[in-house]
Coordinates of C-alpha atoms in Angstrom, one line a residue:
F1 CA 14.7 -10.8 45.3
F2 CA 15.4 -14.4 44.5
W3 CA 12.9 -17.1 43.5
E4 CA 14.1 -20.6 42.7
T5 CA 11.4 -21.8 40.4
I6 CA 10.4 -25.5 39.9
C7 CA 8.7 -27.3 37.2
D8 CA 5.3 -27.4 39.1
Q9 CA 5.1 -23.7 38.8
V10 CA 5.2 -23.6 35.0
Q11 CA 2.0 -21.9 33.6
K12 CA 0.9 -19.9 30.6
Q13 CA -0.2 -16.8 32.6
P14 CA 2.5 -14.8 34.4
Y15 CA 2.8 -14.5 38.1
F16 CA 2.4 -11.0 39.6
V17 CA 4.9 -9.9 42.3
Y18 CA 4.3 -6.8 44.3
F19 CA 7.2 -4.8 45.8
K20 CA 6.6 -2.2 48.4
A21 CA 9.4 0.1 49.6
S22 CA 9.0 2.5 52.5
D23 CA 11.5 4.9 54.1
N24 CA 11.8 6.1 57.7
G25 CA 11.2 9.7 57.0
F26 CA 9.9 12.0 59.7
P27 CA 7.4 13.3 60.1
V28 CA 6.0 11.5 57.0
S29 CA 7.1 8.0 55.9
L30 CA 7.1 7.8 52.1
V31 CA 6.0 4.5 50.3
D32 CA 6.4 3.3 46.7
I33 CA 4.8 0.2 45.1
K34 CA 5.8 -1.7 41.9
T35 CA 4.2 -4.7 40.2
V36 CA 6.3 -7.2 38.2
M37 CA 5.1 -9.9 36.0
I38 CA 7.1 -13.1 36.0
T39 CA 6.5 -15.9 33.5
V40 CA 7.9 -19.4 34.5
V41 CA 8.9 -21.3 31.4
A42 CA 9.6 -25.0 31.1
P43 CA 13.0 -26.0 29.9
A44 CA 13.6 -27.4 26.4
P45 CA 13.2 -31.1 25.9
H46 CA 16.5 -33.1 25.3
V47 CA 16.4 -34.6 21.8
F48 CA 18.6 -37.5 20.8
E49 CA 20.2 -37.9 17.4
P50 CA 17.7 -38.9 14.8
E51 CA 18.0 -42.3 13.2
P52 CA 17.2 -42.9 9.5
T53 CA 15.6 -46.1 8.7
G54 CA 14.4 -46.9 5.2
S55 CA 12.2 -44.0 4.0
S56 CA 11.5 -42.7 7.6
I57 CA 13.5 -41.1 10.4
K58 CA 13.0 -42.0 14.1
V59 CA 13.1 -39.0 16.4
S60 CA 13.3 -39.6 20.2
W61 CA 13.8 -37.4 23.3
R62 CA 14.0 -37.7 27.1
K63 CA 10.7 -37.6 29.0
E64 CA 9.6 -34.3 30.5
N65 CA 9.7 -34.3 34.3
C66 CA 7.4 -31.4 34.8
P67 CA 4.2 -32.8 36.3
K68 CA 1.8 -30.5 34.4
A69 CA 3.1 -31.4 31.0
V70 CA 0.6 -33.4 29.0
S71 CA 2.2 -33.9 25.5
Y72 CA 4.8 -32.9 22.9
N73 CA 4.8 -31.0 19.7
I74 CA 7.1 -32.2 16.9
F75 CA 8.3 -29.6 14.3
R76 CA 10.1 -30.2 11.1
R77 CA 11.8 -28.3 8.3
N78 CA 14.1 -29.0 5.4
G79 CA 17.6 -27.8 6.2
F80 CA 19.1 -26.4 9.4
Y81 CA 18.0 -23.0 10.5
G82 CA 20.0 -22.2 13.6
F83 CA 17.2 -21.0 15.9
I84 CA 18.2 -19.6 19.3
P85 CA 15.1 -18.5 21.3
D86 CA 14.9 -15.2 23.0
N87 CA 14.5 -15.0 26.7
C88 CA 10.7 -15.5 26.7
E89 CA 10.3 -16.9 23.2
T90 CA 8.6 -20.3 23.7
G91 CA 7.5 -22.7 21.1
V92 CA 8.8 -22.7 17.6
P93 CA 7.9 -19.4 15.7
G94 CA 6.7 -19.6 12.2
Y95 CA 9.5 -17.4 10.8
T96 CA 12.0 -20.3 11.2
G97 CA 10.2 -22.3 8.5
Y98 CA 9.5 -25.1 10.9
K99 CA 6.0 -26.7 10.6
L100 CA 4.1 -28.7 13.3
I101 CA 3.9 -32.2 12.0
H102 CA 2.7 -34.1 15.0
T103 CA 1.3 -33.8 18.6
T104 CA 1.7 -36.8 20.8
N105 CA -1.2 -38.3 22.8
S106 CA 0.7 -38.5 26.1
I107 CA 3.7 -37.2 28.0
N108 CA 5.0 -40.8 27.9
D109 CA 5.3 -40.8 24.2
T110 CA 9.0 -40.0 23.6
V111 CA 9.5 -41.6 20.2
Y112 CA 8.1 -40.4 16.8
V113 CA 8.8 -42.1 13.4
D114 CA 8.5 -39.6 10.6
D115 CA 7.4 -41.1 7.3
D116 CA 5.6 -38.0 6.1
N117 CA 2.2 -39.6 7.0
G118 CA 2.9 -42.7 5.0
A119 CA 4.2 -41.1 1.9
G120 CA 7.8 -41.7 2.8
L121 CA 10.5 -39.2 3.2
I122 CA 12.8 -38.1 0.3
P123 CA 16.4 -39.1 0.0
G124 CA 18.8 -36.1 -0.5
I125 CA 17.1 -33.9 2.0
D126 CA 18.3 -32.8 5.4
Y127 CA 15.3 -33.2 7.7
C128 CA 15.6 -31.1 10.8
Y129 CA 13.4 -31.4 14.0
M130 CA 12.7 -29.4 17.2
I131 CA 10.5 -30.6 20.1
T132 CA 8.5 -28.7 22.6
S133 CA 6.5 -29.8 25.7
I134 CA 2.8 -28.8 26.1
F135 CA 1.2 -28.2 29.4
N136 CA -2.4 -28.6 30.5
D137 CA -3.2 -24.8 30.5
G138 CA -1.7 -24.4 27.0
A139 CA 1.8 -23.3 28.0
E140 CA 4.6 -24.4 25.8
S141 CA 8.3 -25.0 26.7
Y142 CA 11.4 -23.6 25.1
A143 CA 12.1 -25.4 21.8
S144 CA 14.8 -28.1 21.9
E145 CA 18.0 -27.9 20.0
E146 CA 17.7 -28.5 16.3
V147 CA 18.7 -32.1 15.2
C148 CA 19.0 -33.1 11.6
A149 CA 19.4 -36.3 9.6
A150 CA 19.1 -37.5 6.0
L151 CA 17.9 -40.8 4.7
K152 CA 20.5 -43.2 3.6
K153 CA 21.4 -43.0 -0.1
D154 CA 20.4 -46.6 -0.7
V155 CA 17.9 -45.9 -3.4
P156 CA 18.1 -44.3 -6.9
I157 CA 17.5 -40.5 -6.6
I158 CA 16.1 -38.7 -9.7
T159 CA 17.8 -35.5 -10.6
N160 CA 16.5 -34.7 -14.1
I161 CA 13.3 -35.1 -15.9
S162 CA 13.7 -32.6 -18.7
N163 CA 13.2 -31.8 -22.4
D164 CA 16.4 -32.7 -24.0
S165 CA 18.4 -29.4 -23.9
S166 CA 20.6 -30.5 -26.8
N167 CA 17.6 -30.2 -29.0
L168 CA 14.2 -29.1 -27.5
I169 CA 12.3 -29.5 -30.8
P170 CA 11.8 -33.3 -30.9
G171 CA 10.5 -33.3 -27.3
I172 CA 12.7 -36.3 -26.1
A173 CA 12.6 -36.8 -22.3
Y174 CA 16.0 -36.7 -20.6
I175 CA 16.0 -38.8 -17.4
A176 CA 18.9 -38.9 -15.0
W177 CA 19.4 -40.1 -11.4
S178 CA 22.0 -40.5 -8.8
K179 CA 23.0 -44.1 -8.0
P180 CA 22.5 -45.6 -4.5
T181 CA 26.0 -45.1 -3.1
E182 CA 25.0 -46.5 0.4
L183 CA 23.3 -49.6 -0.9
D184 CA 23.8 -52.7 1.4
T185 CA 25.3 -55.1 -1.2
V186 CA 25.6 -57.8 1.4
Q187 CA 21.9 -57.9 2.3
T188 CA 20.7 -57.3 -1.3
P189 CA 23.5 -58.7 -3.6
G190 CA 23.6 -57.9 -7.3
P191 CA 23.9 -58.0 -10.3
Y192 CA 21.6 -55.0 -10.4
Q193 CA 19.5 -53.3 -13.0
Y194 CA 17.3 -50.1 -13.2
V195 CA 13.8 -50.3 -14.5
V196 CA 12.5 -47.0 -15.9
Q197 CA 8.8 -46.5 -15.3
R198 CA 6.6 -43.8 -16.9
A199 CA 3.1 -42.6 -16.1
E200 CA 0.9 -39.7 -17.4
G201 CA -0.1 -36.7 -15.4
L202 CA 1.3 -34.7 -12.5
N203 CA 0.3 -37.4 -10.0
G204 CA -0.1 -40.3 -12.3
N205 CA 0.3 -43.8 -10.8
D206 CA -0.5 -46.0 -13.8
Y207 CA 3.1 -46.8 -14.6
T208 CA 4.4 -48.5 -17.8
Q209 CA 7.9 -50.0 -18.0
V210 CA 9.8 -48.1 -20.7
A211 CA 13.4 -49.4 -20.3
T212 CA 15.8 -51.5 -18.3
L213 CA 19.5 -50.6 -17.7
N214 CA 22.1 -53.0 -16.4
G215 CA 24.6 -52.1 -13.6
L216 CA 24.5 -49.3 -11.0
N217 CA 26.5 -46.9 -13.1
D218 CA 24.2 -46.5 -16.1
T219 CA 22.1 -43.6 -14.7
L220 CA 20.9 -41.9 -17.8
Y221 CA 18.0 -42.6 -20.2
M222 CA 16.7 -40.8 -23.2
D223 CA 13.0 -41.6 -23.7
N224 CA 12.6 -40.9 -27.4
S225 CA 9.3 -42.8 -27.6
I226 CA 7.4 -39.7 -26.6
N227 CA 7.3 -36.1 -27.6
L228 CA 6.9 -33.7 -24.7
N229 CA 5.9 -30.9 -27.1
A230 CA 2.9 -32.8 -28.4
V231 CA 1.0 -33.8 -25.3
S232 CA -1.3 -31.9 -23.0
F233 CA 0.1 -33.3 -19.7
P234 CA 3.4 -33.8 -18.1
Y235 CA 5.1 -37.3 -17.8
R236 CA 6.0 -38.8 -14.4
Y237 CA 8.9 -41.1 -14.0
K238 CA 10.2 -43.3 -11.3
I239 CA 13.3 -45.6 -11.2
D240 CA 13.1 -49.1 -9.7
L241 CA 16.2 -50.9 -8.5
E242 CA 16.1 -54.6 -8.9
S243 CA 18.6 -57.4 -8.3
S244 CA 18.7 -60.6 -10.4
S245 CA 19.4 -62.6 -7.3
Y246 CA 17.2 -60.8 -4.8
G247 CA 14.4 -59.2 -6.9
Y248 CA 12.9 -55.8 -6.3
V249 CA 15.1 -53.7 -4.0
S250 CA 13.7 -50.1 -3.9
S251 CA 12.3 -47.2 -5.9
S252 CA 13.1 -43.6 -6.3
Q253 CA 10.7 -40.9 -5.5
P254 CA 8.8 -40.1 -8.7
A255 CA 9.3 -36.9 -10.6
T256 CA 7.7 -35.1 -13.4
S257 CA 8.8 -32.8 -16.3
V258 CA 8.1 -29.2 -16.0
Y259 CA 4.8 -28.6 -17.7
L260 CA 4.0 -25.2 -19.2
E261 CA 0.5 -23.9 -19.9
I262 CA -0.3 -20.6 -21.6
A263 CA -3.6 -18.7 -21.5
P264 CA -4.2 -15.9 -24.1
S265 CA -5.4 -12.5 -23.2
D266 CA -5.6 -9.1 -24.8
E267 CA -2.0 -8.2 -25.9
M268 CA -0.6 -10.5 -23.3
L269 CA 0.0 -14.3 -22.5
L270 CA -0.4 -15.7 -19.1
L271 CA 2.2 -18.4 -18.5
S272 CA 2.0 -20.9 -15.6
W273 CA 3.9 -24.1 -15.1
E274 CA 3.7 -27.0 -12.7
L275 CA 5.9 -29.8 -11.7
N276 CA 6.0 -32.5 -9.0
V277 CA 9.6 -33.3 -8.0
P278 CA 11.4 -34.4 -4.8
W279 CA 14.1 -31.6 -5.0
S280 CA 13.6 -27.9 -4.4
N281 CA 13.5 -25.4 -7.4
D282 CA 14.3 -21.8 -6.4
T283 CA 14.6 -20.1 -9.8
Y284 CA 12.8 -20.3 -13.2
V285 CA 14.1 -18.8 -16.3
I286 CA 11.6 -17.9 -19.1
F287 CA 12.6 -18.0 -22.8
R288 CA 10.5 -16.7 -25.7
K289 CA 10.6 -16.8 -29.5
E290 CA 8.5 -14.4 -31.5
E291 CA 6.9 -15.2 -34.8
G292 CA 9.5 -15.1 -37.6
Q293 CA 12.5 -15.5 -35.3
L294 CA 14.8 -18.5 -35.2
D295 CA 16.1 -18.4 -31.7
Y296 CA 14.7 -18.2 -28.2
T297 CA 15.6 -15.2 -26.0
Q298 CA 15.7 -15.1 -22.2
I299 CA 13.1 -12.6 -21.1
E300 CA 12.7 -13.1 -17.3
T301 CA 13.9 -14.8 -14.2
T302 CA 11.5 -15.5 -11.4
Q303 CA 10.9 -17.5 -8.3
E304 CA 7.3 -17.9 -9.0
T305 CA 5.5 -20.4 -11.1
A306 CA 3.6 -18.0 -13.2
Y307 CA 4.5 -15.0 -15.4
K308 CA 2.4 -12.4 -17.4
D309 CA 4.1 -11.5 -20.7
S310 CA 2.4 -8.3 -21.7
G311 CA 2.9 -5.7 -24.5
L312 CA 2.4 -8.4 -27.2
V313 CA 0.7 -8.1 -30.6
N314 CA -2.6 -9.7 -30.9
N315 CA -2.9 -12.7 -33.2
R316 CA 0.9 -13.0 -33.5
E317 CA 2.3 -16.4 -32.4
Y318 CA 4.8 -16.5 -29.5
C319 CA 6.6 -19.7 -28.3
Y320 CA 8.1 -20.4 -24.9
Y321 CA 9.9 -22.8 -22.6
I322 CA 10.9 -22.7 -19.0
K323 CA 14.3 -23.6 -17.5
S324 CA 14.0 -24.7 -13.8
I325 CA 17.0 -24.4 -11.5
G326 CA 17.0 -26.4 -8.2
S327 CA 18.9 -28.6 -5.9
Y328 CA 18.8 -31.2 -3.1
N329 CA 20.0 -29.7 0.2
T330 CA 22.6 -32.4 0.9
S331 CA 25.9 -33.0 -0.7
G332 CA 26.6 -35.7 -3.2
F333 CA 24.3 -34.5 -6.0
V334 CA 24.8 -32.5 -9.2
H335 CA 24.4 -28.9 -8.4
P336 CA 22.4 -27.1 -9.7
L337 CA 19.7 -29.3 -11.1
I338 CA 18.7 -27.9 -14.5
N339 CA 15.5 -29.1 -16.3
F340 CA 13.6 -27.7 -19.3
S341 CA 9.9 -27.7 -20.0
Q342 CA 8.2 -28.6 -23.3
L343 CA 8.0 -26.0 -26.0
K344 CA 4.6 -24.2 -26.0
C345 CA 3.1 -21.7 -28.5
Q346 CA 0.1 -19.4 -28.3
K347 CA -1.3 -16.3 -29.8
P348 CA -2.7 -13.4 -27.7
Y349 CA -6.0 -12.2 -28.7
D350 CA -8.6 -9.7 -27.3
N351 CA -10.8 -11.8 -25.0
V352 CA -10.9 -9.0 -22.2
A353 CA -14.1 -7.2 -21.9
P354 CA -14.0 -3.5 -21.2
C355 CA -14.8 -2.2 -17.7
P356 CA -18.4 -1.2 -17.2
P357 CA -19.6 2.4 -17.6
A358 CA -20.9 4.3 -14.6
L359 CA -24.6 5.2 -15.2
T360 CA -26.9 8.0 -14.0
V361 CA -30.6 8.6 -14.9
E362 CA -32.5 11.9 -15.0
T363 CA -36.3 11.7 -15.2
V364 CA -38.4 14.2 -17.1
C365 CA -41.8 13.9 -15.5
D366 CA -44.0 16.0 -17.7
R367 CA -42.8 14.2 -20.9
I368 CA -42.6 10.8 -19.1
E369 CA -39.1 10.2 -20.2
N370 CA -35.9 8.9 -18.7
I371 CA -32.5 10.4 -19.9
L372 CA -29.6 8.0 -19.4
T373 CA -26.1 9.3 -19.2
W374 CA -22.9 7.1 -18.6
T375 CA -19.2 7.4 -18.7
N376 CA -17.0 6.3 -21.6
P377 CA -14.5 3.6 -20.4
N378 CA -12.1 4.7 -23.2
N379 CA -11.3 7.7 -21.0
Y380 CA -10.0 5.7 -18.0
C381 CA -9.7 1.9 -18.4
A382 CA -10.0 0.8 -22.0
D383 CA -8.9 1.9 -25.5
D384 CA -11.2 0.0 -27.9
V385 CA -14.9 0.5 -26.7
D386 CA -16.9 0.6 -29.9
K387 CA -20.5 1.1 -28.7
Y388 CA -22.9 0.4 -25.8
Y389 CA -25.9 -1.8 -25.1
I390 CA -28.8 -0.3 -23.0
Y391 CA -30.8 -2.8 -20.9
Y392 CA -34.2 -2.2 -19.2
A393 CA -36.3 -4.0 -16.7
S394 CA -39.8 -2.9 -15.7
S395 CA -39.3 -3.7 -12.0
E396 CA -36.6 -4.6 -9.5
S397 CA -37.3 -8.3 -9.9
G398 CA -37.9 -8.3 -13.7
D399 CA -35.5 -9.6 -16.3
F400 CA -33.4 -7.1 -18.1
I401 CA -34.1 -7.0 -21.9
L402 CA -31.9 -5.3 -24.5
L403 CA -33.6 -2.0 -25.1
D404 CA -31.3 -0.5 -27.7
S405 CA -27.7 0.2 -28.7
T406 CA -25.6 3.2 -29.7
M407 CA -23.7 3.6 -32.9
T408 CA -20.3 4.8 -31.4
A409 CA -18.4 5.0 -28.2
I410 CA -18.9 8.7 -27.9
D411 CA -22.7 8.3 -27.8
T412 CA -23.1 8.3 -24.0
V413 CA -26.6 9.7 -23.7
Y414 CA -29.9 7.9 -24.4
T415 CA -33.5 9.1 -23.9
H416 CA -36.0 6.4 -23.2
T417 CA -39.3 7.8 -24.6
N418 CA -42.8 6.6 -25.3
L419 CA -43.2 5.3 -21.9
A420 CA -46.3 4.3 -20.0
S421 CA -44.5 5.0 -16.8
V422 CA -41.1 6.3 -15.7
T423 CA -40.7 3.4 -13.3
G424 CA -38.1 0.9 -14.3
C425 CA -34.5 -0.1 -13.9
Y426 CA -31.6 0.5 -16.3
A427 CA -28.0 -0.9 -17.0
V428 CA -25.5 -0.2 -19.7
T429 CA -22.7 -2.4 -21.0
A430 CA -19.7 -1.4 -23.2
I431 CA -18.9 -3.4 -26.3
D432 CA -15.4 -3.4 -27.7
S433 CA -14.2 -3.7 -31.3
V434 CA -14.2 -7.5 -31.3
G435 CA -17.5 -7.9 -29.5
N436 CA -16.4 -8.4 -25.9
E437 CA -19.2 -7.1 -23.6
S438 CA -18.5 -5.6 -20.3
D439 CA -20.3 -6.4 -17.0
F440 CA -23.4 -4.4 -16.2
S441 CA -22.9 -0.8 -15.1
N442 CA -24.4 0.1 -11.8
I443 CA -28.1 -0.7 -12.0
Y444 CA -30.1 2.5 -11.7
C445 CA -33.8 2.2 -10.8
V446 CA -36.4 5.0 -11.2
D447 CA -39.4 4.5 -8.8
F448 CA -42.8 6.1 -9.0
N449 CA -41.8 8.8 -6.5
A450 CA -39.2 10.2 -8.8
C451 CA -42.0 12.5 -10.0
P452 CA -44.8 14.3 -8.1
V453 CA -47.5 11.8 -7.0
Y454 CA -50.9 12.0 -8.7
E455 CA -52.6 15.3 -7.8
L456 CA -55.9 17.0 -8.8
P457 CA -56.8 20.7 -9.0
N458 CA -59.7 22.1 -7.0
V459 CA -61.1 24.3 -9.7
F460 CA -61.7 24.4 -13.4
T461 CA -63.5 26.7 -15.9
P462 CA -65.3 24.7 -18.8
N463 CA -66.4 27.9 -20.6
G464 CA -64.8 27.3 -24.0
D465 CA -62.0 29.9 -23.6
Q466 CA -59.3 27.3 -24.2
R467 CA -58.0 27.8 -20.7
N468 CA -58.7 25.3 -17.9
D469 CA -61.6 23.9 -19.8
Y470 CA -61.1 20.4 -18.5
F471 CA -60.8 18.9 -15.1
T472 CA -57.5 17.0 -15.4
P473 CA -54.5 16.3 -13.2
Y474 CA -51.3 18.2 -13.1
P475 CA -49.3 16.8 -16.2
E476 CA -46.2 15.8 -14.3
S477 CA -48.1 13.8 -11.7
V478 CA -49.2 11.1 -14.2
A479 CA -45.6 9.9 -15.0
A480 CA -46.1 6.7 -13.0
V481 CA -49.8 6.1 -13.1
H482 CA -51.1 2.8 -14.6
S483 CA -54.8 3.7 -14.4
I484 CA -57.4 5.3 -12.2
D485 CA -61.1 4.8 -11.2
I486 CA -62.8 8.2 -10.5
S487 CA -66.4 9.0 -9.6
I488 CA -67.6 12.7 -9.4
F489 CA -70.7 13.6 -7.4
N490 CA -72.9 16.6 -7.1
R491 CA -74.0 18.0 -3.8
W492 CA -77.0 15.5 -3.6
G493 CA -74.6 12.5 -4.1
K494 CA -75.6 11.8 -7.7
I495 CA -72.7 10.7 -10.0
V496 CA -72.2 13.2 -12.8
Y497 CA -69.0 11.7 -14.2
V498 CA -66.8 8.6 -14.2
S499 CA -63.5 7.7 -15.9
T500 CA -60.6 5.3 -15.9
D501 CA -58.4 7.5 -17.9
P502 CA -55.6 9.0 -15.8
M503 CA -56.1 12.3 -17.6
I504 CA -59.9 12.4 -16.6
N505 CA -60.6 15.3 -19.1
W506 CA -64.1 16.0 -17.6
D507 CA -65.6 18.9 -19.6
G508 CA -68.2 19.8 -17.0
K509 CA -71.1 17.8 -18.6
N510 CA -73.1 15.0 -17.1
Y511 CA -71.7 11.9 -18.6
K512 CA -75.2 10.3 -18.8
N513 CA -77.0 13.1 -20.9
N514 CA -74.3 15.4 -21.9
I515 CA -76.0 18.3 -20.3
E516 CA -73.7 21.0 -18.8
C517 CA -73.6 20.8 -15.1
S518 CA -74.3 23.9 -13.1
E519 CA -71.7 26.0 -11.4
G520 CA -70.8 24.9 -7.9
T521 CA -68.9 22.4 -5.8
Y522 CA -68.6 18.8 -6.8
F523 CA -66.9 15.9 -4.9
Y524 CA -64.8 13.0 -6.1
I525 CA -63.4 9.6 -5.0
C526 CA -60.5 8.5 -7.0
D527 CA -58.5 5.2 -6.8
V528 CA -55.1 5.7 -8.3
F529 CA -53.1 2.6 -9.5
E530 CA -49.4 3.6 -9.5
I531 CA -46.6 1.6 -11.1
T532 CA -43.9 1.1 -8.5
L533 CA -40.7 -1.0 -8.7
T534 CA -42.4 -3.8 -6.7
G535 CA -45.6 -3.8 -8.7
I536 CA -48.9 -1.8 -9.0
Q537 CA -50.1 -0.2 -5.8
K538 CA -53.5 1.4 -5.1
R539 CA -53.9 4.9 -3.5
T540 CA -57.3 6.5 -2.9
L541 CA -57.8 10.3 -3.2
Q542 CA -60.9 12.2 -1.9
G543 CA -61.6 15.8 -2.5
S544 CA -63.8 18.6 -4.0
I545 CA -63.7 20.5 -7.3
T546 CA -65.3 23.9 -7.9
L547 CA -66.8 24.3 -11.4
I548 CA -66.9 27.9 -12.6
R549 CA -68.2 29.0 -16.0

């Protein structure tokens, strides 16, 4: 099988090719069928050598001849990767480190000027590009060959913004840069001078001139007018190149000092640092000095910009600085680039709340009590829980109030007594030895149906024998009753007793004249007002009661 594909056949979905083979067997001819999927992929665009111009790089390529192509994707990364696509690997995969930086509007656009969206590219970095063609159905071609270029070194390039390593204590800023070795001295003749500019903050742009240095070879400045250790922000520097005969020539990319921040926690300090520099830092070394020591000691090396220093002693001072190690990815620069942060000191202290307890509640209906039981976080996630706060809300939407507290951490049971109703919600928090309070435990709500609903007996014997002398509800059924409204009638419909007391306590006498009612059957209508988690709800009972003396 042979298929000479053409550009017009490029598409995202594969073609299906069906093969059928049959033999000439007798008396039965056997047949086999196979389906093959074939994807037609567009060839890679041909990219020309990139051209650096000022702070940008022009990338150009040959126009795609495939008629269904609609645009191009431009990808960029710092430094050469060496990508060779697999047979059906179209586009530019993310594992290469290339990022999509632009998509053209038309297939006729074959030039792209990369100035990093107006920010300008950085000298000292090899910028590498790959191009792909995009088709109207979303298909993408093979990636072009990688092409790379670096800006001309015709501007100052900062290599150091550092706390002076010879003596970190005064906090003097050490600024160094590489001179513009490819400066066009014919177009911009000298004599030359550098102007050192300084701003405050990681992205500060309010620059102040702090020094001028004559000649191209003086590429070091010690800024002793500041103290990096005494300010709560990093300093940002840039170097302007000026000519006395031409005026302003160019500026370096700005760069900041490494700025260290420390957040205290319980027996630990959380270090984080930030910087804004044109080179790449790949390693950071952390140095620490404990209270009472004279020298700093290296404690860790990391590629991250944060570190958790644990196992410390609360309220003891620890001091730190960070050493950053980086480089530009082109030749002609000091390697590696070493810079130091300011000195920073902090004391850990316990500001971490314990984890919350886990709460359960048992309801004792006949006593109208709720018994709260919870776990002790000291047994699984803390070591300094001192006591607990118990919170209560009368409904699901009600506000929690502080109900009570315990004396010690081993007190993990609490009985809520003297209740009008068992209905309500509870939560418990753990309090540590310095007063940090945990989040609420799980909120446990007890509704009216945690106990038997209000129920009345059908017989009573008011004969003075101290047994069943009163018509009254079953004791456990009043645990969530707010009030009632009951009327008891004789067989002729005359009311013989009324009450709003949930316990009723009818002694068998007519409430109007206090005369004992005769034996027999009486009838009642009772409106029960029950306390629920959403409010008071009414329920009506109707029934009969037999009075026996």
